[in-house]
Short mmCIF file of C-alpha atoms and ligand atoms in Angstrom, two decimals:
data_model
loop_
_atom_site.label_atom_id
_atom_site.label_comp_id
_atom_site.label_asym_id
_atom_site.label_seq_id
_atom_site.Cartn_x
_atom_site.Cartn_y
_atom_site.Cartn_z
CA UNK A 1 116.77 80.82 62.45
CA UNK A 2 118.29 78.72 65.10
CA UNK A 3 116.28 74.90 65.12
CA UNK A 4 117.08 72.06 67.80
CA UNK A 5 117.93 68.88 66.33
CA UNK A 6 117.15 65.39 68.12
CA UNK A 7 117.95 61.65 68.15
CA UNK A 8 115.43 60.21 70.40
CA UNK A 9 115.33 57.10 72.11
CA UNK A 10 118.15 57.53 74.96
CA UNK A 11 117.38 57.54 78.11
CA UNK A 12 118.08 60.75 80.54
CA UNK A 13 120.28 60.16 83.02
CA UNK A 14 122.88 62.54 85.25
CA UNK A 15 123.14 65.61 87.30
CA UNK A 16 122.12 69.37 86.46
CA UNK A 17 122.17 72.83 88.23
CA UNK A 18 118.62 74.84 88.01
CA UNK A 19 118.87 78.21 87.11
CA UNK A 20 117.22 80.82 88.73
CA UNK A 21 113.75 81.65 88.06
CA UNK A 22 112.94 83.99 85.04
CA UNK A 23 109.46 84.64 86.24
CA UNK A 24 110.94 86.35 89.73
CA UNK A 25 113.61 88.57 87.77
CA UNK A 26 111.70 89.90 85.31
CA UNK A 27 109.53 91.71 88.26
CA UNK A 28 112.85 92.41 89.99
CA UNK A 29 113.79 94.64 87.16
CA UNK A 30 111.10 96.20 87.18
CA UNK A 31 111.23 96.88 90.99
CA UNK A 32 114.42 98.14 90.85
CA UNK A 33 113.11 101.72 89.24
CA UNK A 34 111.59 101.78 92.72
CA UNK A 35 114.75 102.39 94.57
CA UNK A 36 116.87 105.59 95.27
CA UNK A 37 119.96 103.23 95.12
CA UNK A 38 121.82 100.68 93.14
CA UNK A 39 120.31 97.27 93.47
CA UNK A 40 121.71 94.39 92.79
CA UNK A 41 120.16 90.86 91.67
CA UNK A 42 122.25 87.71 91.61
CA UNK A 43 121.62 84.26 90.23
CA UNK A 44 119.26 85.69 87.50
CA UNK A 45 118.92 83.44 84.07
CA UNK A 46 120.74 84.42 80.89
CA UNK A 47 117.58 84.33 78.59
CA UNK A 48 116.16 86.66 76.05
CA UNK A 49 113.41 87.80 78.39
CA UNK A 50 115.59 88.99 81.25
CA UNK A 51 117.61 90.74 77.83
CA UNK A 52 114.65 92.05 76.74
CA UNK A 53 113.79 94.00 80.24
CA UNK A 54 117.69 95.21 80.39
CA UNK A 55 116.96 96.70 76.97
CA UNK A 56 113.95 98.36 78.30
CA UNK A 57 115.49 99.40 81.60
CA UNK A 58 118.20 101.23 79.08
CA UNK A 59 115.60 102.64 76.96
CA UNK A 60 114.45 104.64 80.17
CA UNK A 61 117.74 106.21 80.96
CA UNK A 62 118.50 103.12 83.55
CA UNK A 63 122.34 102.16 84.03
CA UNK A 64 122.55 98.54 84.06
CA UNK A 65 125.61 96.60 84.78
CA UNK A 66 126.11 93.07 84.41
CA UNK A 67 129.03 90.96 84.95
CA UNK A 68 130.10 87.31 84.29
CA UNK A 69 128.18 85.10 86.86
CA UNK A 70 124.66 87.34 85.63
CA UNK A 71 124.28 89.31 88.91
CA UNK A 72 122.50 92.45 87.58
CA UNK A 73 123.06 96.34 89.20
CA UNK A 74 120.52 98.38 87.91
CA UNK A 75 120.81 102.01 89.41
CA UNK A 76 117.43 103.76 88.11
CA UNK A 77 118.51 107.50 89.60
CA UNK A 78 119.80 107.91 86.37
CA UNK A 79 116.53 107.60 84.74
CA UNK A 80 115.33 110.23 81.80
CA UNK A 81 112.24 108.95 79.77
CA UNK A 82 109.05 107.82 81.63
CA UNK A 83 107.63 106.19 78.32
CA UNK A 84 107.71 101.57 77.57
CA UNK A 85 107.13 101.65 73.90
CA UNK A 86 105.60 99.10 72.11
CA UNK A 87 108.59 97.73 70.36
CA UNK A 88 109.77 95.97 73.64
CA UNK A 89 106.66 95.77 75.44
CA UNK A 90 105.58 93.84 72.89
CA UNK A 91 107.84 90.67 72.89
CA UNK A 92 107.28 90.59 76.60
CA UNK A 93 104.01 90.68 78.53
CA UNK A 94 106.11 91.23 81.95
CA UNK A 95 107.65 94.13 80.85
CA UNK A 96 104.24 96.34 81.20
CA UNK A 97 104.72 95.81 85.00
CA UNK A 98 106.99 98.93 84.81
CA UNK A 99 104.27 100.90 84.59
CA UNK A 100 103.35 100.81 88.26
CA UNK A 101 106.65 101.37 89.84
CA UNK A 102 107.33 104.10 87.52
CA UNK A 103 104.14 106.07 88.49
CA UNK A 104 104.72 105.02 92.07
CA UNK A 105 107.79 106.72 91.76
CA UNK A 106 107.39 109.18 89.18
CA UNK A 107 103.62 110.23 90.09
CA UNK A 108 103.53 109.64 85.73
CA UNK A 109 104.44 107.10 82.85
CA UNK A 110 103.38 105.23 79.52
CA UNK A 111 103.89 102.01 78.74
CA UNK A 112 102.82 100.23 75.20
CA UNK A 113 99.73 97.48 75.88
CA UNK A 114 101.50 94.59 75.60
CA UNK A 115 99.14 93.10 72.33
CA UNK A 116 97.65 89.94 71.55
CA UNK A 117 99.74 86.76 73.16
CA UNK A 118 100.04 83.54 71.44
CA UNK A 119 98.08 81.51 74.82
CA UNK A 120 94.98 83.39 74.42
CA UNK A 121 93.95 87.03 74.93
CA UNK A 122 95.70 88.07 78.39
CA UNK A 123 93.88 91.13 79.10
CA UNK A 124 95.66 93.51 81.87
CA UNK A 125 92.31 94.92 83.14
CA UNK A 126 93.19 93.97 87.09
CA UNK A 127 96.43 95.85 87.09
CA UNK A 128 94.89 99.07 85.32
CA UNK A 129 92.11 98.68 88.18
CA UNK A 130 94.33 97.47 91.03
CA UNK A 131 96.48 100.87 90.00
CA UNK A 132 92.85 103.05 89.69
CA UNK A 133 92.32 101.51 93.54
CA UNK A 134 95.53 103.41 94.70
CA UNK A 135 94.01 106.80 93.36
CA UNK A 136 95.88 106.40 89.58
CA UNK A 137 94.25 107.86 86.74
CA UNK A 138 94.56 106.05 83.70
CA UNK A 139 93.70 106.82 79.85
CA UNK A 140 94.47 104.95 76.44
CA UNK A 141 95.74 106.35 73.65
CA UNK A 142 97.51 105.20 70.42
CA UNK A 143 98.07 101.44 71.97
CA UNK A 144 99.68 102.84 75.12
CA UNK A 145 98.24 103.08 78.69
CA UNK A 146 98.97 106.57 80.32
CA UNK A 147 99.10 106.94 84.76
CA UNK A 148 99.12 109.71 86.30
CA UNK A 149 98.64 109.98 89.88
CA UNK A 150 99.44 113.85 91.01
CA UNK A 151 101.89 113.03 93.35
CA UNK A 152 102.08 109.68 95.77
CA UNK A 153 99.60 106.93 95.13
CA UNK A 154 96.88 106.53 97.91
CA UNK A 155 96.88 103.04 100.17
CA UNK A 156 93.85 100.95 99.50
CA UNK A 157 91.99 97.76 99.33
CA UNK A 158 91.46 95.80 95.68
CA UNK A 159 89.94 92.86 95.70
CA UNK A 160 91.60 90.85 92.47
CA UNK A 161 88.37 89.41 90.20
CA UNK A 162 90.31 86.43 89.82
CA UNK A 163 94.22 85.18 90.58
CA UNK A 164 96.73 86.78 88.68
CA UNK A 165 100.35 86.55 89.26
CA UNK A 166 101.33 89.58 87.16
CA UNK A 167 98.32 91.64 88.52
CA UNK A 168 99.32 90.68 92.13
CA UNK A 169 103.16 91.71 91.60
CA UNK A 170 102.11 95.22 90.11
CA UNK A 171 100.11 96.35 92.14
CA UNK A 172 102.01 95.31 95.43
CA UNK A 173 105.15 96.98 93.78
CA UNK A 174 102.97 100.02 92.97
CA UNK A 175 101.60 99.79 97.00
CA UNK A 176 105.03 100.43 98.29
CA UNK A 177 105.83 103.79 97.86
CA UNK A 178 101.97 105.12 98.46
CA UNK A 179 100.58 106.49 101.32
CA UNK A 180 99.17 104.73 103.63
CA UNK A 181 98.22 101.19 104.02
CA UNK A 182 97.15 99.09 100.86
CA UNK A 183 95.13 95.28 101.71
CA UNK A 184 95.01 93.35 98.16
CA UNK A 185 93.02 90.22 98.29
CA UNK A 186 92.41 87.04 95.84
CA UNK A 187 96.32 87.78 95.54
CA UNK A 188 98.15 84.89 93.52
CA UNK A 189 100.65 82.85 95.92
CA UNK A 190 103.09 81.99 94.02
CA UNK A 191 106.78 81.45 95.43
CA UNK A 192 107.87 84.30 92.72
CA UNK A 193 105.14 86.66 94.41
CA UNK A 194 106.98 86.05 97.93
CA UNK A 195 110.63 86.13 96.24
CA UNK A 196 109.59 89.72 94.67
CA UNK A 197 107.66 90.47 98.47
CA UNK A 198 111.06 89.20 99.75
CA UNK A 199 113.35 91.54 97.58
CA UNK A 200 110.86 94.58 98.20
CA UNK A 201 111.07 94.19 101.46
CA UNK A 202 115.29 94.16 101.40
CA UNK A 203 115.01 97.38 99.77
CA UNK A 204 113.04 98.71 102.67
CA UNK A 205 109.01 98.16 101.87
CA UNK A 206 106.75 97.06 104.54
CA UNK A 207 105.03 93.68 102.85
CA UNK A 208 103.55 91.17 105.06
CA UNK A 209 101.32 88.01 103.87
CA UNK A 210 102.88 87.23 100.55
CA UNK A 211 102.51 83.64 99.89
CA UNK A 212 98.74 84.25 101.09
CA UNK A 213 95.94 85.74 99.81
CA UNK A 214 95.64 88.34 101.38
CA UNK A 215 98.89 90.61 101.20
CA UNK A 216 99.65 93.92 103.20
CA UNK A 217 101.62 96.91 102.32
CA UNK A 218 102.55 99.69 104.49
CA UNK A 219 103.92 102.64 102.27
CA UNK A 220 106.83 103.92 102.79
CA UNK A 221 108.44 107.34 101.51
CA UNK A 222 111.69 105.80 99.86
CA UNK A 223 112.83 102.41 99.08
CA UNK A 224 116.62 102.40 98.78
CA UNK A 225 119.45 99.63 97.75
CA UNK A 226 119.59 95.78 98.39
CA UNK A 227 121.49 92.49 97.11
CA UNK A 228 118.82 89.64 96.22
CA UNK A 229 119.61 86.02 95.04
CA UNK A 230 116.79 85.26 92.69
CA UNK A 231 115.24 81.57 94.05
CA UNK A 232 115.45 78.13 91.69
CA UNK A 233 113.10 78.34 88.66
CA UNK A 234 110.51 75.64 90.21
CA UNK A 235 109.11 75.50 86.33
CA UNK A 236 112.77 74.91 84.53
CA UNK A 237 113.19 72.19 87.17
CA UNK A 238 109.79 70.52 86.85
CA UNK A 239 110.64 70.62 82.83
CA UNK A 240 113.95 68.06 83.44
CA UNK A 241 112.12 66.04 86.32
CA UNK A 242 109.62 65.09 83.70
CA UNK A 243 111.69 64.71 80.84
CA UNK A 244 114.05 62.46 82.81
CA UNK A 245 110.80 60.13 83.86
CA UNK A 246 109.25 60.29 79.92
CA UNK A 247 112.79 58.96 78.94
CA UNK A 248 112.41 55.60 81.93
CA UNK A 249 115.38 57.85 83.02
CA UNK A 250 117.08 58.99 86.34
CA UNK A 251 118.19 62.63 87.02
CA UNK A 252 119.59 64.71 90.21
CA UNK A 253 118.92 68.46 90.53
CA UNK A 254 120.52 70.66 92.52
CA UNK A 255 119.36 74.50 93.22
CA UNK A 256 115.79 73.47 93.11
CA UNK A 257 113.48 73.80 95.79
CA UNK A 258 111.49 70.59 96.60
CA UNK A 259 108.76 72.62 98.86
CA UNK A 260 107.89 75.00 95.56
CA UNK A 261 107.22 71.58 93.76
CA UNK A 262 104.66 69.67 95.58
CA UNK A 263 102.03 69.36 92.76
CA UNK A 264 104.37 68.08 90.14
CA UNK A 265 106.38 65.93 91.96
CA UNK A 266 102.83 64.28 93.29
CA UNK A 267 102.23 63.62 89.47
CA UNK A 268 105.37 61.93 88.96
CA UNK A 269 104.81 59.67 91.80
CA UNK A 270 102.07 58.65 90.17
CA UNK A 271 103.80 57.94 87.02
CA UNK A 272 105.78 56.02 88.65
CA UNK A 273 108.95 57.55 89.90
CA UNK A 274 111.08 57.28 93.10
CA UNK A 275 111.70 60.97 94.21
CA UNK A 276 114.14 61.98 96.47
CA UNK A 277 113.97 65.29 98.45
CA UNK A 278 116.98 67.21 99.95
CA UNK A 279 116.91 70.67 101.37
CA UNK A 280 117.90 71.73 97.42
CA UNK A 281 118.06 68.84 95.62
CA UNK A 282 115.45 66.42 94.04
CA UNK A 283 116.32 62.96 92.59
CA UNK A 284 114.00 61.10 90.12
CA UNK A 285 114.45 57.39 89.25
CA UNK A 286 112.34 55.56 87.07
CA UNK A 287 114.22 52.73 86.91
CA UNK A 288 114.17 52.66 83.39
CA UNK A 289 110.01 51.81 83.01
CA UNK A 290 107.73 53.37 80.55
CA UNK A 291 105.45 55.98 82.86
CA UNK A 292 101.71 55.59 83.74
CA UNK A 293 99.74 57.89 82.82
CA UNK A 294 98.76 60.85 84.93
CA UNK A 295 95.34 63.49 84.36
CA UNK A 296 95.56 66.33 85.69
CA UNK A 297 94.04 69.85 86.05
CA UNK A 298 96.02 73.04 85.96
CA UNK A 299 94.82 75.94 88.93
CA UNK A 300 96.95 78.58 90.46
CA UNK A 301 99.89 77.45 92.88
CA UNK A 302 99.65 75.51 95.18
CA UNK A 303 97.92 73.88 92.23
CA UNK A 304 99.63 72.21 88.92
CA UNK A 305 101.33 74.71 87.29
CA UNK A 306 99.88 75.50 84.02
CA UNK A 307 103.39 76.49 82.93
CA UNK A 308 104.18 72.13 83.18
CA UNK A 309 100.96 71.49 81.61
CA UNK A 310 102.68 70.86 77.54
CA UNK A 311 105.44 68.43 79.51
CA UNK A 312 103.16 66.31 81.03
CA UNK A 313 101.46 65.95 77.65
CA UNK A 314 104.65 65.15 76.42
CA UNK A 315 104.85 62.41 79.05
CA UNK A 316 101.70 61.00 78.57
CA UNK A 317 101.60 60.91 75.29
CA UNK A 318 104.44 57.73 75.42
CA UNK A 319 102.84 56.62 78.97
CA UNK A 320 101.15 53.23 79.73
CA UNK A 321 97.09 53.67 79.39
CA UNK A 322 95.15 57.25 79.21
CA UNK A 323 95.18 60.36 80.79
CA UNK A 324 92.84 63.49 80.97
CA UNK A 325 94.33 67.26 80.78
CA UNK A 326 92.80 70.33 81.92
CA UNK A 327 93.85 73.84 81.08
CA UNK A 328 91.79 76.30 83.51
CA UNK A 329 94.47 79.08 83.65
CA UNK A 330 94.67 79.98 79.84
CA UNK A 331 92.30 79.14 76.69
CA UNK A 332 94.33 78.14 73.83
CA UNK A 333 97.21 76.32 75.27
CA UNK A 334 97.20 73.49 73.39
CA UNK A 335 99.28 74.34 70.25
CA UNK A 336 101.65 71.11 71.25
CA UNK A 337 98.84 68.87 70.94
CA UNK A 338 98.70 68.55 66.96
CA UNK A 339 102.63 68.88 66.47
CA UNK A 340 102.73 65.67 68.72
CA UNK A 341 99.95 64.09 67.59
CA UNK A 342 102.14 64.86 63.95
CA UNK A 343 104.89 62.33 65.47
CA UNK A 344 102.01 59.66 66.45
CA UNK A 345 101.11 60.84 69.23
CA UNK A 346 97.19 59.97 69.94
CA UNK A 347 95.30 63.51 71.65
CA UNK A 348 91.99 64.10 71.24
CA UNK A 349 89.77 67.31 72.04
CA UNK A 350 92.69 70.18 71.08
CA UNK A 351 91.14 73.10 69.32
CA UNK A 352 88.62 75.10 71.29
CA UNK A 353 88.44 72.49 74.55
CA UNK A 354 89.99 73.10 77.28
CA UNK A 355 90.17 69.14 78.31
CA UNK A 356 92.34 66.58 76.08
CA UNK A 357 92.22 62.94 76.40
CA UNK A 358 95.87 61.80 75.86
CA UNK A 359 96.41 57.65 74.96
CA UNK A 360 99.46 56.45 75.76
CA UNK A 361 101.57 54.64 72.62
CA UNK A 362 104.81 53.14 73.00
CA UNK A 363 107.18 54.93 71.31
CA UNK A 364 106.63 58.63 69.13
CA UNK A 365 108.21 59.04 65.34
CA UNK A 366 110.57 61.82 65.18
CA UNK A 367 109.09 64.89 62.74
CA UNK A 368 109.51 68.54 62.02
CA UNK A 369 107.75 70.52 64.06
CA UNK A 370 107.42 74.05 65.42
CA UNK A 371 105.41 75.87 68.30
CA UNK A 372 104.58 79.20 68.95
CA UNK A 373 105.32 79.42 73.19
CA UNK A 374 108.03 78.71 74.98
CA UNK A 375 106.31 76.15 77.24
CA UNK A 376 104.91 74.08 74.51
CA UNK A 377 107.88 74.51 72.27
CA UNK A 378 110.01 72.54 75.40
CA UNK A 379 107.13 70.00 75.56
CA UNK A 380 108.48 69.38 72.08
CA UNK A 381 111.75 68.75 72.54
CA UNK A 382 110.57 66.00 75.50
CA UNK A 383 108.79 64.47 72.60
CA UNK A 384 111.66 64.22 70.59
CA UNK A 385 114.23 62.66 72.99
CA UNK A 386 111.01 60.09 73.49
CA UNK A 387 110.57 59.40 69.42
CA UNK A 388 112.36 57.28 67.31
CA UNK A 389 114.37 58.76 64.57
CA UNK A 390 115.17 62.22 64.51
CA UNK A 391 112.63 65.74 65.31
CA UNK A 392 113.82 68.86 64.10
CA UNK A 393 112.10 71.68 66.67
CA UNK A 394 112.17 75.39 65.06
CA UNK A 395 111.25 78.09 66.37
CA UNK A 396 113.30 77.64 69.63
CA UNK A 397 113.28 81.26 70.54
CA UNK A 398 110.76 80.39 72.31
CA UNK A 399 112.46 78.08 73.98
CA UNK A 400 115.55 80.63 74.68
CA UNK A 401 113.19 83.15 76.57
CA UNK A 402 112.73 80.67 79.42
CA UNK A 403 115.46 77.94 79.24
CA UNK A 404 119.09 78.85 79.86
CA UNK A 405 121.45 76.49 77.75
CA UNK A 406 118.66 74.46 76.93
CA UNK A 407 120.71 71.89 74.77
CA UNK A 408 124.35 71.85 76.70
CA UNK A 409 122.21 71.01 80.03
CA UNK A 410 120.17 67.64 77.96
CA UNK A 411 123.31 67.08 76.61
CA UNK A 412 124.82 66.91 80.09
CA UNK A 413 122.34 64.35 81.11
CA UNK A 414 123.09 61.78 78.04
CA UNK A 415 120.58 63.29 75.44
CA UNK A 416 121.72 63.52 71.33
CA UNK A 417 120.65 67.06 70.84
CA UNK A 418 122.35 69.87 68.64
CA UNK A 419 121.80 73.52 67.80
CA UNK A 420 121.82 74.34 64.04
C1 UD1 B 1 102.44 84.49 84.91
C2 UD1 B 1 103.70 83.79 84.46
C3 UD1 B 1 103.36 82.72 83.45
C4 UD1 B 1 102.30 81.77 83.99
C5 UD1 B 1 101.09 82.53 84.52
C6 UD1 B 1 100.09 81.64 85.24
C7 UD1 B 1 105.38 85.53 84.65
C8 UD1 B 1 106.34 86.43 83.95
N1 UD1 B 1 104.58 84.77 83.87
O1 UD1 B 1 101.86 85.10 83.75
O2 UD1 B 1 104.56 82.00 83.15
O3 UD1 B 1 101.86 80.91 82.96
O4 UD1 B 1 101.52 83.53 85.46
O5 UD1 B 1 100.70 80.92 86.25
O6 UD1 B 1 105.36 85.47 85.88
N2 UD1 B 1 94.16 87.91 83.19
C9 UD1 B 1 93.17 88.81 82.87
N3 UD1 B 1 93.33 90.12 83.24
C10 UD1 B 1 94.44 90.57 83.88
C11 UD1 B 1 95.46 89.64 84.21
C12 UD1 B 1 95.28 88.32 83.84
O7 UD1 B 1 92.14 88.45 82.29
O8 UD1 B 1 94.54 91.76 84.18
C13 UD1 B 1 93.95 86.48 82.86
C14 UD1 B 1 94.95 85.93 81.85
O9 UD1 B 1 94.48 86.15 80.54
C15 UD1 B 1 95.00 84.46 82.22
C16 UD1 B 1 94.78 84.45 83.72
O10 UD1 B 1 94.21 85.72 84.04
O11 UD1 B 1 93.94 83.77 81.60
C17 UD1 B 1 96.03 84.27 84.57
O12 UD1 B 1 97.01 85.17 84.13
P1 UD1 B 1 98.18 85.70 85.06
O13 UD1 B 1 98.22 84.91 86.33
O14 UD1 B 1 98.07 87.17 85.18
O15 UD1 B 1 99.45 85.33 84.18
P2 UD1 B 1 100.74 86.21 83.92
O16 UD1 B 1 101.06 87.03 85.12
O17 UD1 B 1 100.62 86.88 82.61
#
């Protein structure tokens, strides 16, 4: 198994291109067995995950095509099976959002539950009722979900019990082809919901107030072909923007999109770095000082992303003085704390708490270590190119579902790290 070796201690300095965002292609895909038509996606990631959903869009019959520069064609009029199963559901939550186009579409389909997840329990109860609001019928058996709806879903309201990004991007894919008008409120407003709204729309839905929380969707009969560029991943961006200022370092990156970033570049401030905002571009500077430490609380965007929650304990973990983190979006996503606190690190109040008090010390000993998600796996690595000595990070499969050439990008910006 593939590990990530590091020789901390240099700072990060130098220019890198964002990729595009994993979370928004993943629901792409899946909205793609919406359309009548070929439809195209450009700028997507090269990352197990978006393999994962190819594989699955294949299992169903789909013809994919993919060339060089990763711009995806996915023509789903060939498709022949209406069945996910639980062998590729399972590595990837995402991937159970097929279920709603495909019974949009289809008026039927069966898709694996996606199974316990390593960041807590992740139930999918709001998109089996969001679906039940549209007139679905839905029934369990053997581990998989079955939908049927006897011909085209029904417009509706749902009101969402709480935010959920994958909830809100189901059901307003399942919304498009019904009939009649569907209101969904307590939606999630997250730039990948209004990227997804955005492509949707391209292919010919009616979607209005994504980015709010309250989002419309008039059905339509048919959705047919479109060509969408996939935006900047926001989180893959805010990863190297913090790693930079953990290092004292000073980075440039372009294909980002400064407006999707306000909450974490806010923190950073704070830490103490000079950011500088073009219309795609973001500069960090920390003129080589040690960062102050920053508390924060994670809550649904606009908020602080949960998904930069790990980095910034990476960060404060070599900052000056003491910080308070708190996870509100998942219980259990604190695995990092304990590897880190492994290289010297000093965290208190991991296990069961949702809050941890992080004290800053001036320099972290490089270790083995290991992590089972891909967000605090890459909090890892930031704690290794901040330790002295070497850390060996396994497990980086984790890492590979959401980071596209994880090491030659560091590597670009000045930092000792190797793939063995
Ligand atoms: C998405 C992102 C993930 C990010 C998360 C929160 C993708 C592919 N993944 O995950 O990177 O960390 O948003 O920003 O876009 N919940 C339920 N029932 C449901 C749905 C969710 O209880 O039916 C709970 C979850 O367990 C979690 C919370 O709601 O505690 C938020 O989850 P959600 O926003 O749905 O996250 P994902 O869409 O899975």
């Amino acid at each position: 198994m593939d590990r990530l070796l590091i020789r901390g201690g240099k700072r990060l300095e130098g220019e890198l291109r964002a990729s595009g965002a994993k979370n928004s292609a993943v629901f792409m895909l899946c909205a793609s067995l919406l359309a009548d038509e070929p439809v195209t996606i450009s700028n997507v990631p090269h990352l197990r995950d978006i393999t994962t959903m190819i594989e699955l869009l294949s299992t169903l019959g789909v013809d994919v095509i993919i060339d060089e520069k990763m711009s995806i064609e996915i023509d789903a009029s060939t498709i022949q099976s209406l069945v996910a199963p639980y062998g590729l559901v399972r590595t990837m939550r995402a991937s159970f959002s097929v279920l709603g186009p495909l019974l949009a579409k289809h008026g039927e389909a069966e898709v694996s539950l996606p199974g316990g997840c390593a960041i807590g329990a992740r139930p999918v109860d709001q998109h089996l009722k969001g679906l039940e609001a549209l007139g679905a019928e839905i029934s369990m058996h053997d581990g998989y979900v079955r939908a049927t709806s006897g011909g085209r879903l029904k417009g509706g309201k749902f009101i969402f019990d709480f935010v959920t990004v994958g909830g809100t991007e189901h059901i307003m894919m399942a919304a498009t082809l019904a009939d009649g008008v569907t209101v969904l409120e307590n939606c999630a407003r997250e730039p990948e919901i209004v990227d997804l709204a955005d492509c949707l729309n391209k292919m010919g839905a009616k979607i209005t107030g994504q980015g709010t929380d309250c989002i419309m969707i008039k059905g339509v009969e048919r959705l047919g072909g479109c060509h969408h560029d996939v935006i900047p991943d926001r989180i893959e961006v805010a990863t190297y923007l913090v790693a930079a200022a953990a290092t004292g370092g000073k980075v440039m990156i372009r294909n980002a999109n400064p407006a999707h970033l306000d909450a974490v570049l806010v923190k950073l401030e704070e830490a103490g770095a000079d950011v500088t905002l073009g219309d795609d571009w973001i500069s960090l500077d920390m003129h080589g000082e040690r960062p102050s430490a920053v508390s924060l609380v994670t809550s649904p965007y606009p908020g602080f992303p949960t998904d930069v929650q790990a980095q910034l304990v990476a960060l404060n973990s070599v900052a000056e003085g003491s910080a308070l983190i708190k996870e509100t979006i998942f219980e259990n996503r604190f695995m990092h704390v304990q590897e880190m606190n492994r290289m010297g690190a000093h965290i208190q109040g991991a296990g069961s708490n949702t809050t941890v008090q992080v004290k800053g010390v001036p320099s972290l000993q490089g270790a083995q270590v290991m992590a089972n998600d891909l967000r605090a796996s890459v909090s890892l690595v930031i704690a290794g190119l901040v330790a002295a000595g070497e850390t060996e990070v396994s497990r980086i499969y984790h890492i590979d579902r959401g980071y596209e050439q994880v090491e030659e990008k560091l590597q670009s910006l000045g930092a000792e790290i190797r793939r063995v």
